[in-house]
Amino acid sequence: MNRWKSTTTIPSINLNVNQILHKADSIDDTLTYESVKKGIAYVANKEEFLILSASNGYLRMTYEELEEVRKEIAGILEEVDRKRW
């Protein structure tokens, strides 16, 4: 569920996860991605990378889960690198 959409800065973290994702979706040059596996969401642009936990706002996971997240992040960063800003 990658979406690019209108401005640049990733929304403030004082919003809840759904508000951050909704607001980020309206920003040009910002990628939002929701992980199917762990309830994790990512927001990325050329300046920042934000990792959100849909359940509790922070991340605690096993090393196996962390490796999965690392692979997802690597894929997102490749996509960010391919974008022309």
mmCIF file of C-alpha atoms in Angstrom:
data_model
loop_
_atom_site.group_PDB
_atom_site.id
_atom_site.type_symbol
_atom_site.label_atom_id
_atom_site.label_comp_id
_atom_site.label_asym_id
_atom_site.label_seq_id
_atom_site.Cartn_x
_atom_site.Cartn_y
_atom_site.Cartn_z
ATOM 1 C CA MET A 1 0.000 0.000 0.000
ATOM 2 C CA ASN A 2 2.478 2.568 -1.106
ATOM 3 C CA ARG A 3 1.085 6.014 -1.733
ATOM 4 C CA TRP A 4 2.702 9.239 -2.872
ATOM 5 C CA LYS A 5 0.666 12.403 -2.506
ATOM 6 C CA SER A 6 0.957 17.141 -1.488
ATOM 7 C CA THR A 7 4.132 19.182 0.568
ATOM 8 C CA THR A 8 7.145 17.691 2.398
ATOM 9 C CA THR A 9 7.433 17.245 6.159
ATOM 10 C CA ILE A 10 6.251 14.092 7.910
ATOM 11 C CA PRO A 11 3.367 14.959 10.267
ATOM 12 C CA SER A 12 4.012 15.599 13.950
ATOM 13 C CA ILE A 13 4.276 12.545 16.167
ATOM 14 C CA ASN A 14 1.806 13.976 18.721
ATOM 15 C CA LEU A 15 -0.987 12.668 16.480
ATOM 16 C CA ASN A 16 -2.174 9.060 16.695
ATOM 17 C CA VAL A 17 -0.960 6.511 14.126
ATOM 18 C CA ASN A 18 -4.069 6.723 11.920
ATOM 19 C CA GLN A 19 -3.951 10.539 11.937
ATOM 20 C CA ILE A 20 -0.263 10.512 10.998
ATOM 21 C CA LEU A 21 -0.838 8.065 8.116
ATOM 22 C CA HIS A 22 -3.897 9.989 6.875
ATOM 23 C CA LYS A 23 -2.044 13.309 6.968
ATOM 24 C CA ALA A 24 1.099 11.818 5.377
ATOM 25 C CA ASP A 25 -1.005 10.421 2.517
ATOM 26 C CA SER A 26 -1.910 13.984 1.546
ATOM 27 C CA ILE A 27 1.741 15.076 1.274
ATOM 28 C CA ASP A 28 3.649 14.960 -2.026
ATOM 29 C CA ASP A 29 6.973 13.140 -1.904
ATOM 30 C CA THR A 30 5.970 11.151 1.172
ATOM 31 C CA LEU A 31 5.622 7.385 1.154
ATOM 32 C CA THR A 32 3.381 5.550 3.601
ATOM 33 C CA TYR A 33 3.533 1.797 4.014
ATOM 34 C CA GLU A 34 1.549 -0.439 6.335
ATOM 35 C CA SER A 35 3.170 -3.761 7.191
ATOM 36 C CA VAL A 36 0.842 -6.731 6.924
ATOM 37 C CA LYS A 37 2.852 -8.843 9.365
ATOM 38 C CA LYS A 38 3.160 -6.890 12.616
ATOM 39 C CA GLY A 39 0.825 -3.894 12.666
ATOM 40 C CA ILE A 40 3.702 -1.578 11.888
ATOM 41 C CA ALA A 41 3.486 1.471 9.663
ATOM 42 C CA TYR A 42 6.267 3.464 8.041
ATOM 43 C CA VAL A 43 6.330 7.022 6.730
ATOM 44 C CA ALA A 44 9.315 8.146 4.675
ATOM 45 C CA ASN A 45 10.464 11.069 2.600
ATOM 46 C CA LYS A 46 13.879 12.291 1.506
ATOM 47 C CA GLU A 47 14.556 13.822 4.946
ATOM 48 C CA GLU A 48 12.948 11.530 7.532
ATOM 49 C CA PHE A 49 11.925 7.950 8.295
ATOM 50 C CA LEU A 50 9.229 7.254 10.894
ATOM 51 C CA ILE A 51 8.332 3.809 12.289
ATOM 52 C CA LEU A 52 4.964 3.513 14.042
ATOM 53 C CA SER A 53 3.335 0.684 15.961
ATOM 54 C CA ALA A 54 -0.404 0.530 15.296
ATOM 55 C CA SER A 55 -1.044 -1.104 18.661
ATOM 56 C CA ASN A 56 0.964 0.931 21.154
ATOM 57 C CA GLY A 57 3.069 3.609 19.477
ATOM 58 C CA TYR A 58 6.421 1.978 20.177
ATOM 59 C CA LEU A 59 8.169 -1.157 18.964
ATOM 60 C CA ARG A 60 9.150 -4.219 20.944
ATOM 61 C CA MET A 61 9.872 -7.348 18.928
ATOM 62 C CA THR A 62 11.900 -10.513 18.650
ATOM 63 C CA TYR A 63 15.085 -10.544 16.590
ATOM 64 C CA GLU A 64 13.253 -12.605 13.954
ATOM 65 C CA GLU A 65 10.579 -9.914 13.685
ATOM 66 C CA LEU A 66 13.278 -7.247 13.630
ATOM 67 C CA GLU A 67 14.924 -8.947 10.637
ATOM 68 C CA GLU A 68 11.576 -8.857 8.794
ATOM 69 C CA VAL A 69 11.237 -5.151 9.567
ATOM 70 C CA ARG A 70 14.826 -4.544 8.420
ATOM 71 C CA LYS A 71 13.982 -6.088 5.036
ATOM 72 C CA GLU A 72 10.847 -3.953 4.723
ATOM 73 C CA ILE A 73 12.804 -0.806 5.589
ATOM 74 C CA ALA A 74 15.505 -1.667 3.042
ATOM 75 C CA GLY A 75 12.805 -2.000 0.364
ATOM 76 C CA ILE A 76 11.235 1.318 1.314
ATOM 77 C CA LEU A 77 14.621 3.067 1.259
ATOM 78 C CA GLU A 78 15.288 1.670 -2.226
ATOM 79 C CA GLU A 79 11.971 3.125 -3.384
ATOM 80 C CA VAL A 80 12.779 6.484 -1.761
ATOM 81 C CA ASP A 81 16.156 6.494 -3.557
ATOM 82 C CA ARG A 82 14.428 5.870 -6.911
ATOM 83 C CA LYS A 83 12.109 8.870 -6.501
ATOM 84 C CA ARG A 84 13.155 12.152 -8.113
ATOM 85 C CA TRP A 85 12.510 15.064 -5.761
#
